[in-house]
Coordinates of C-alpha atoms in Angstrom, one line a residue:
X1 CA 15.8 14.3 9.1
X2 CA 13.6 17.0 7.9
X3 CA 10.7 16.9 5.2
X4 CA 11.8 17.5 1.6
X5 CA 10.4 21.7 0.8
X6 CA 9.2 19.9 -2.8
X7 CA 6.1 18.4 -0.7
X8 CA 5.5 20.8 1.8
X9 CA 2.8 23.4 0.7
X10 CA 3.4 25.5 4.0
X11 CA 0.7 28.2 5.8
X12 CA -2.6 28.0 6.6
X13 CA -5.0 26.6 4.1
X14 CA -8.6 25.5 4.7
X15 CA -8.7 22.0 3.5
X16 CA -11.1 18.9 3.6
X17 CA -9.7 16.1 5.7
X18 CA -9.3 13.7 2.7
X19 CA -6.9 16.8 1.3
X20 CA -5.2 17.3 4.6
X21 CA -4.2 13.9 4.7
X22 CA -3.0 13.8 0.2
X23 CA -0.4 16.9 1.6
X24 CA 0.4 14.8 4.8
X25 CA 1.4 12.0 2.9
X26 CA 3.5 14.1 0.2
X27 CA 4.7 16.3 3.4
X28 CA 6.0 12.9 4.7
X29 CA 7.8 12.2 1.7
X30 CA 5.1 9.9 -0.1
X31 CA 5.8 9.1 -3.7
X32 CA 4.0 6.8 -4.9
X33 CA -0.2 6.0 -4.4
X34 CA -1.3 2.6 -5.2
X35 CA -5.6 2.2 -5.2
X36 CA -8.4 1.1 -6.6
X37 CA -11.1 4.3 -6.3
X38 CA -13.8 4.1 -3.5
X39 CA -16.3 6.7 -1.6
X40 CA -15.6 8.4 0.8
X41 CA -11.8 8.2 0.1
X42 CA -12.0 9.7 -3.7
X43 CA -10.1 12.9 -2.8
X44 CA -7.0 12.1 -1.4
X45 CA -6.4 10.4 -5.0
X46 CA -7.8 14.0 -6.7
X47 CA -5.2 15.4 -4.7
X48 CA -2.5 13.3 -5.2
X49 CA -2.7 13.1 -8.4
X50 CA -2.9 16.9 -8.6
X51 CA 0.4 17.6 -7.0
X52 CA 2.2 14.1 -7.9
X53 CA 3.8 16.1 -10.9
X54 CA 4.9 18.9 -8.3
X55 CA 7.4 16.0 -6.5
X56 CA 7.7 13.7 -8.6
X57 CA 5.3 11.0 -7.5
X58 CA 4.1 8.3 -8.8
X59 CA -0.1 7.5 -9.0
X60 CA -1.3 3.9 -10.4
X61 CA -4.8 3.0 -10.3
X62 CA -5.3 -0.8 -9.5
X63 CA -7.7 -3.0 -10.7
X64 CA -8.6 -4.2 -7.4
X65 CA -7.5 -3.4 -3.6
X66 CA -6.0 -6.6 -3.4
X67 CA -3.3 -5.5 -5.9
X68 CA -3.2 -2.1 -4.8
X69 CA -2.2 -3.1 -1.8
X70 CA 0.4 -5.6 -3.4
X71 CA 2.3 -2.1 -5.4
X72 CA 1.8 -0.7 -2.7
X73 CA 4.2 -3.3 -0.5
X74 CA 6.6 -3.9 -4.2
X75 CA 6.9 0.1 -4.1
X76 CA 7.8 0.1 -0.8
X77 CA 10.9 -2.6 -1.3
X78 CA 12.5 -0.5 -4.2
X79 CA 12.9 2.8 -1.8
X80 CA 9.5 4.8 -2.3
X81 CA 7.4 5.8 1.1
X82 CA 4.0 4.3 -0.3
X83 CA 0.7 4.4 0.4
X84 CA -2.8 3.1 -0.4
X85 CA -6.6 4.5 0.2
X86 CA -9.6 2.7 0.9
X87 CA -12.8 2.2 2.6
X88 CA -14.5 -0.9 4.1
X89 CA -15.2 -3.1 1.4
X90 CA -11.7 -2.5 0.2
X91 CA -10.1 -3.2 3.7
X92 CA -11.7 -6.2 3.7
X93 CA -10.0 -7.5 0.4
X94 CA -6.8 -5.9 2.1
X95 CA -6.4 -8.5 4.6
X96 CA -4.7 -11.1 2.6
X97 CA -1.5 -8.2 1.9
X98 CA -1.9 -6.8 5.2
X99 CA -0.6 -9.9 6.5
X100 CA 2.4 -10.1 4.0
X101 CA 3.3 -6.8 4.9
X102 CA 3.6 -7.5 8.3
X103 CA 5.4 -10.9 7.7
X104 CA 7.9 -9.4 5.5
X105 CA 8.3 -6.1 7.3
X106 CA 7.6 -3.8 4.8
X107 CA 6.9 0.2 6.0
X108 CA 3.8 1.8 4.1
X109 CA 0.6 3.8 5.5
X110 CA -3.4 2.1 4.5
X111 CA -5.6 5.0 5.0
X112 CA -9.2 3.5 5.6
X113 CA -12.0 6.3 5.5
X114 CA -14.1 4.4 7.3
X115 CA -18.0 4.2 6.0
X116 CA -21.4 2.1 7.1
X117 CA -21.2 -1.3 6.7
X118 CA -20.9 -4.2 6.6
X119 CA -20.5 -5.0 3.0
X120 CA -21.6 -2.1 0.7
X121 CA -23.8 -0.6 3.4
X122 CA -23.7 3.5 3.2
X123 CA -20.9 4.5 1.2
X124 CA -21.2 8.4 2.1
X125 CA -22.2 8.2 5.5
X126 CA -19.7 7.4 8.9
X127 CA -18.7 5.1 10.8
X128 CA -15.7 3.4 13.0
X129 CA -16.8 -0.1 12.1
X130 CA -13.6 -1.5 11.0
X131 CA -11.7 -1.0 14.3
X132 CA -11.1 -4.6 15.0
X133 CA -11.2 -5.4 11.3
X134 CA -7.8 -3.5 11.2
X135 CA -6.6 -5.0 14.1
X136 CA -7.6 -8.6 14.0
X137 CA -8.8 -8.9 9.9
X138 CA -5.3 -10.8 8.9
X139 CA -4.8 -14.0 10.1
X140 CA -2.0 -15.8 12.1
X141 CA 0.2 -13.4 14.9
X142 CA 0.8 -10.1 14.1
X143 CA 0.3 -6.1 15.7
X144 CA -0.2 -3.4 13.8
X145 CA 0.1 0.2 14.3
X146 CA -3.6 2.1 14.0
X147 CA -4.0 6.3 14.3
X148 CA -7.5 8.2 14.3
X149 CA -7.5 11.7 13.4
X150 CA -10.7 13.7 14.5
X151 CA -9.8 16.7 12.1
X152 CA -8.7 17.9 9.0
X153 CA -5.0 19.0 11.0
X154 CA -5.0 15.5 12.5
X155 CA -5.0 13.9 9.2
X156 CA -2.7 16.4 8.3
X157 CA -0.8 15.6 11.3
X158 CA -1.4 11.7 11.8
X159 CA -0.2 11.1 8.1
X160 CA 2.9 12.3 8.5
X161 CA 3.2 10.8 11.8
X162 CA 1.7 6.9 10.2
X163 CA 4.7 7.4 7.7
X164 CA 7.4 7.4 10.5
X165 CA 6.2 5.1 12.7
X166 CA 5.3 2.9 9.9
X167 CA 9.6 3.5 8.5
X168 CA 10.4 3.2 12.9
X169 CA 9.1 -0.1 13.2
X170 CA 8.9 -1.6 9.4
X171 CA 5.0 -2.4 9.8
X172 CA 1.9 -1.1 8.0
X173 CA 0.5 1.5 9.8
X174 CA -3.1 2.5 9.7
X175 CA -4.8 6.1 9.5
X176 CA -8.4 5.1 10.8
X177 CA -10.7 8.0 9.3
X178 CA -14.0 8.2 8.9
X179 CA -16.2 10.1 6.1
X180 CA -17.4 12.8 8.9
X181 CA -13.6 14.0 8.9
X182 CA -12.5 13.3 5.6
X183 CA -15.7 15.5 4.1
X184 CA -14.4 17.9 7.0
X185 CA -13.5 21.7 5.8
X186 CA -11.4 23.5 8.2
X187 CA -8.1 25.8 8.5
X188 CA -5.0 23.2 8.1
X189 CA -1.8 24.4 9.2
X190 CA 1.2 23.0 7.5
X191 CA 4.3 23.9 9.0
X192 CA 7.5 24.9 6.8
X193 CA 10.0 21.5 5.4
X194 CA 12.7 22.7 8.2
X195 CA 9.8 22.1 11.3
X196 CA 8.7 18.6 10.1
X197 CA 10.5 15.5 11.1
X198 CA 10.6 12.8 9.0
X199 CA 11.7 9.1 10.5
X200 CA 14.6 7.9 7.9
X201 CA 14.6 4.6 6.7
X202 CA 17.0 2.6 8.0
X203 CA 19.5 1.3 5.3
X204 CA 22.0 -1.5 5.4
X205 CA 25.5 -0.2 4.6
X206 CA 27.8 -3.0 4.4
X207 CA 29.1 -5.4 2.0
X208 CA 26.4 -6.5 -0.6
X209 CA 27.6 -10.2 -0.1
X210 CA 27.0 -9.9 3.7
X211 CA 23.8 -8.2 3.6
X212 CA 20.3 -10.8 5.2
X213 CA 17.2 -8.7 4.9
X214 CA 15.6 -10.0 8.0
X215 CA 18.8 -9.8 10.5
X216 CA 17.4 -7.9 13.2
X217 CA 19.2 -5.0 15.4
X218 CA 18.9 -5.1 19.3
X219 CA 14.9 -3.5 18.7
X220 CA 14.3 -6.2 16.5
X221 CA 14.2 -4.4 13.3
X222 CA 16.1 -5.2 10.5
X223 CA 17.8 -3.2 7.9
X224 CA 16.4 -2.3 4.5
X225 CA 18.1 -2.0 0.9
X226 CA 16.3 -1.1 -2.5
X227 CA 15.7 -3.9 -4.8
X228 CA 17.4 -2.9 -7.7
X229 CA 20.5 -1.9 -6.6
X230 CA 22.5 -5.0 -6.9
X231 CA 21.9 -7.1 -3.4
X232 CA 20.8 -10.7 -3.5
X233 CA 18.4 -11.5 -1.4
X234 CA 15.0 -13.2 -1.1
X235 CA 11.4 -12.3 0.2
X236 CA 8.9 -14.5 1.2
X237 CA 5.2 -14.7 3.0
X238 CA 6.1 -17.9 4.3
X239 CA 8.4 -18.3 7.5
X240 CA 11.9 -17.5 6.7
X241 CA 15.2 -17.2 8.1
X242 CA 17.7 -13.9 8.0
X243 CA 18.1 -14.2 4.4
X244 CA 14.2 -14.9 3.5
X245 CA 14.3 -18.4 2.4
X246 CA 11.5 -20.3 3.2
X247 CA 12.7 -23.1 6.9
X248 CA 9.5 -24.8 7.5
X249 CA 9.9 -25.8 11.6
X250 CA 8.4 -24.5 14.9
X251 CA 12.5 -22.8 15.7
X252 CA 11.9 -20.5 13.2
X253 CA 8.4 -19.8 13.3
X254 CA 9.5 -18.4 17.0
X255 CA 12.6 -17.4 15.4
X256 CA 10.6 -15.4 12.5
X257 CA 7.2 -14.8 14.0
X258 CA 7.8 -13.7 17.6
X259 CA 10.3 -11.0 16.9
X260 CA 7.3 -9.5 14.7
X261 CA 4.9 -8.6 18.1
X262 CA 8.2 -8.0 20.0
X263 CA 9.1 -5.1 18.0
X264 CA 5.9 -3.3 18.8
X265 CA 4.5 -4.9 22.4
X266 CA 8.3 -4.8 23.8
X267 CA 8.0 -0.7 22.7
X268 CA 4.4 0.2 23.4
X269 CA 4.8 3.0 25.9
X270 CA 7.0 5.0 23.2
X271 CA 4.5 3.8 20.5
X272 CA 0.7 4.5 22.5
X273 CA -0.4 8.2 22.2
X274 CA -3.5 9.6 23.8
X275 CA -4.6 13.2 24.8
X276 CA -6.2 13.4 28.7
X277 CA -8.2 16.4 29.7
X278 CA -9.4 17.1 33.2
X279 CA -8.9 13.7 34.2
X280 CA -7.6 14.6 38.1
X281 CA -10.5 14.9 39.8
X282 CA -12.9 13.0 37.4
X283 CA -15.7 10.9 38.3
X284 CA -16.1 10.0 34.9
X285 CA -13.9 9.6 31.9
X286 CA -14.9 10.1 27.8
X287 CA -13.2 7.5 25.9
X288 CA -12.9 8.6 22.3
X289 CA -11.4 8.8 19.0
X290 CA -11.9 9.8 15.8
X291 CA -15.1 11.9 15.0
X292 CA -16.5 10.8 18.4
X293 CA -14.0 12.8 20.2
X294 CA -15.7 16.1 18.6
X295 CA -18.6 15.7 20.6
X296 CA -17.0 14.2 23.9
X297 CA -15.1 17.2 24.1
X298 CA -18.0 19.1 23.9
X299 CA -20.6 17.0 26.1
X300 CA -17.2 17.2 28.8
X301 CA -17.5 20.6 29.1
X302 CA -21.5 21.0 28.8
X303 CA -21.5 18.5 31.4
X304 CA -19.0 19.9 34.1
X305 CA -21.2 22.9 33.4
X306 CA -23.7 21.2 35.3
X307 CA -21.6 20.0 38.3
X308 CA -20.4 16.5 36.6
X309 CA -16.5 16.2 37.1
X310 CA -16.1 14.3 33.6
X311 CA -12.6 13.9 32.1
X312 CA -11.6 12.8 28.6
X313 CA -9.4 9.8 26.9
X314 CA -9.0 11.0 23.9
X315 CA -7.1 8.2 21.8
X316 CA -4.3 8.9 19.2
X317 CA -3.3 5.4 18.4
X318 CA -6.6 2.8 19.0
X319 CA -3.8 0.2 18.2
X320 CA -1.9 -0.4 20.2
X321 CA -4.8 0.6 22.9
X322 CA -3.3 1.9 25.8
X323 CA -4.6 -1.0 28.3
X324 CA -2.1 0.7 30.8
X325 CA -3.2 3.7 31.3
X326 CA -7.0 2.4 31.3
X327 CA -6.3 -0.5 34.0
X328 CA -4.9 2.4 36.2
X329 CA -8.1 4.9 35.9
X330 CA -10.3 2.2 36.3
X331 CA -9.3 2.1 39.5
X332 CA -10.4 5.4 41.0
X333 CA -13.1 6.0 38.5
X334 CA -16.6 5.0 39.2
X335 CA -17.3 4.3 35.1
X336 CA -15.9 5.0 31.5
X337 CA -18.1 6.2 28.8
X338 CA -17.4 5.3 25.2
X339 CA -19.4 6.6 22.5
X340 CA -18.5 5.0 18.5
X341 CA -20.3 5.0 15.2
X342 CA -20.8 1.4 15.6
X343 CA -22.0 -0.9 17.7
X344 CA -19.4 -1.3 20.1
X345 CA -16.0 -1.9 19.3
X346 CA -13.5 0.0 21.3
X347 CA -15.9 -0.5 24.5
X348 CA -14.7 -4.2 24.5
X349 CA -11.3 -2.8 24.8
X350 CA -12.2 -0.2 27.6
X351 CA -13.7 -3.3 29.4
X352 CA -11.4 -6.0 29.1
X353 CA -8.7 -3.3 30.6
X354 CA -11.1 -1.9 33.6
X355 CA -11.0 -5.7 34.9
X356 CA -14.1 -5.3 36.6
X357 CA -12.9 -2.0 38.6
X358 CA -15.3 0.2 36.9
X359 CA -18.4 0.6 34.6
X360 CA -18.1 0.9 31.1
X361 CA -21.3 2.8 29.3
X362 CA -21.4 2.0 26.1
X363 CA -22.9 4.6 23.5
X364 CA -23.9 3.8 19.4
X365 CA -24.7 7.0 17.8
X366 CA -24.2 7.7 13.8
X367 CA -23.3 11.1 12.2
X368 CA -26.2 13.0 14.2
X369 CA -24.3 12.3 17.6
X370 CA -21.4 14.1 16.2
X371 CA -23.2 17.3 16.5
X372 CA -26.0 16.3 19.1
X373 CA -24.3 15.6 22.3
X374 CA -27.7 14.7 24.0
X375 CA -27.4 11.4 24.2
X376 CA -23.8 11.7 26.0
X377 CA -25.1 14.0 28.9
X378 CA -27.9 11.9 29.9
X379 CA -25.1 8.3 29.5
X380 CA -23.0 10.6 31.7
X381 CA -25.1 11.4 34.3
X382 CA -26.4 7.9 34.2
X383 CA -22.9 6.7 34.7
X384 CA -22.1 9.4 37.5
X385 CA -24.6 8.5 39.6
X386 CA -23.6 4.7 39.8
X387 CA -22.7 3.2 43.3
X388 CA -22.1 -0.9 42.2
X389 CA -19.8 -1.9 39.2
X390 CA -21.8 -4.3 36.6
X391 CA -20.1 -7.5 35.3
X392 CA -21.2 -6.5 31.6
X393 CA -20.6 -3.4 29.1
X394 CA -23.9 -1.5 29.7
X395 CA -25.5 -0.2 26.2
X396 CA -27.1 3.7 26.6
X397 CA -30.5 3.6 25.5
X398 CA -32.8 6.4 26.0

């Protein structure tokens, strides 16, 4: 279906990242922002709240992210698209919903502006430190659904696009920013209501005395209602059966549980998104997301300027990573480069998928190495110029 015109603010605008991504969300049909205020994510809120009059959206500061997140989930049941911002330390007190979210199947967006940590750390500088955090932080089985945006259009972009998959799948998705972008200014374009798809929810329309909120279709998702409108039914954290109520056995934890990784492993090639850019004849491939793409794009060129055939990865979703497509360039590449404003996160993915067919150069660089692609050329050059593949991720150092 297409986007409702009352949240579209069409044309070019130039536009912060953490703005780009307030009209993404109301472009996506958003209407209703659960949080608890933290830097660097402050102005998605100021912008909400701004235009939440405009579409008739509803803004509720928490007093914690832990509930947040919870309004977020009970806003989601009764028909809203909902969404909640954060940054490390409130990711981390996340987890706990995260998990119910997943386990009853409940479609919102978590957009995590990611900063230095761990714990308070820098809260206006950075970083891609909660990679695995958003991937692994929950406990038990579960996948999630995690997008990067290394722009103020890609959050524009990547929140419309973490509202559908998120109503596609019935699963939390995350928008994995960082402060670099979402301090960001550039031109944003927002196309008009009529060029924007928007994933529908998909809503039971049978009998109310027939309806079982977790009977899955051949895809394994099940059908939705809103609370409120007169179905019986039951929702629970712990394992459940179609209609919710609580069987404590090992059949229906397989009967619950499993279906809940099926519905995104079983689908992954329609769910992974990446961009590749001169990867035919490369020797050696960028693999990047977020802010780090900005300057592996650039050291790519600067550095088939100098006669190195380099290609890029550049990762749309980090979750779920596309091990695929990895496994198959490791095996006529002689390395991978990753650089990340941590210290190593995504390179353990790049390795584990390479199984041992090519290096991986691992590269930590902070906000500098957005701008100063030194460091990359020289790790490039390093990595071109292997002739034997190491059993271990290899750490650039100058």
């Amino acid at each position: 279906m297409k986007a409702d015109s009352k949240g579209v603010l069409g044309g070019t605008h130039k536009l912060s990242g953490n703005y780009a991504c307030a009209e993404g969300a109301l472009a996506a049909g958003c209407r209703f922002l659960g949080l608890y205020p933290i830097i660097p994510a402050l102005e998605i809120s100021e912008r909400f709240l701004k235009r939440a009059p405009e579409v008739g959206a509803t803004f509720i500061q928490m007093e914690d992210e832990v509930s947040a997140l919870a309004a977020v989930l009970g806003a989601s049941w009764t028909g809203k698209r909902s969404m909640t911002v954060t940054s490390g330390p409130g990711l981390s007190l996340m987890m706990e919903h995260l998990g119910l979210g997943v386990m009853l199947e409940t479609p919102c967006v978590i957009v995590d502006v990611q900063r230095v940590g761990p714990s308070l750390g820098l809260p206006d500088r950075a970083a891609q430190g909660d990679v695995m955090q958003a991937r692994w932080g929950s406990h038990g089985d579960y996948e999630v659904i995690a997008l990067s945006p290394s722009s103020p259009q890609e959050m524009f972009d990547y929140t419309i696009k973490a509202f559908n998959l998120s109503e596609r799948y019935r699963v939390p998705v995350l928008v994995l920013a960082d402060e670099y972008v979402a301090h960001l200014e550039e031109e944003v374009v927002i196309p008009s209501a009529e060029e924007i798809e928007i994933e529908p929810r998909r809503y039971y329309d049978g009998p109310k005395d027939k309806y079982l909120p977790f009977k899955r279709d051949e895809d394994f998702v099940p059908k939705m209602v809103k609370i409120g409108d007169g179905f019986k039914f039951h929702v629970t954290g712990l394992t459940h059966d179609d209609r919710g109520y609580p069987i404590m056995n090992e059949e229906c934890q397989e009967y619950n549980v499993h279906p809940l990784l099926r519905k995104i492993r079983n689908f992954v090639d329609q769910i992974v998104e990446f961009t590749e850019t001169n990867i035919d004849d490369a020797d050696v491939i960028l693999v990047s997301y977020g802010a780090s793409s900005r300057a592996a794009l650039k050291a790519m060129e600067q550095a088939r300027n100098a006669g190195i055939k380099v290609g890029s990865l550049k990762l749309t979703t980090v979750w779920p990573f596309p091990e695929k497509r990895v496994a198959e360039l490791a095996k006529r590449v002689k390395a991978f480069v990753v650089p990340e404003m941590n210290f190593g996160q995504i390179a353990l993915e790049v390795e584990r998928c390479t199984h041992g067919d090519a290096n991986v150069l691992f590269i930590p660089h902070g906000e500098k190495g957005i701008e100063d692609t030194e460091d990359l050329l020289a790790a490039l050059k390093q990595a071109a110029g292997m002739t034997a593949v190491e059993e271990k991720i290899i750490e650039f150092k100058k």
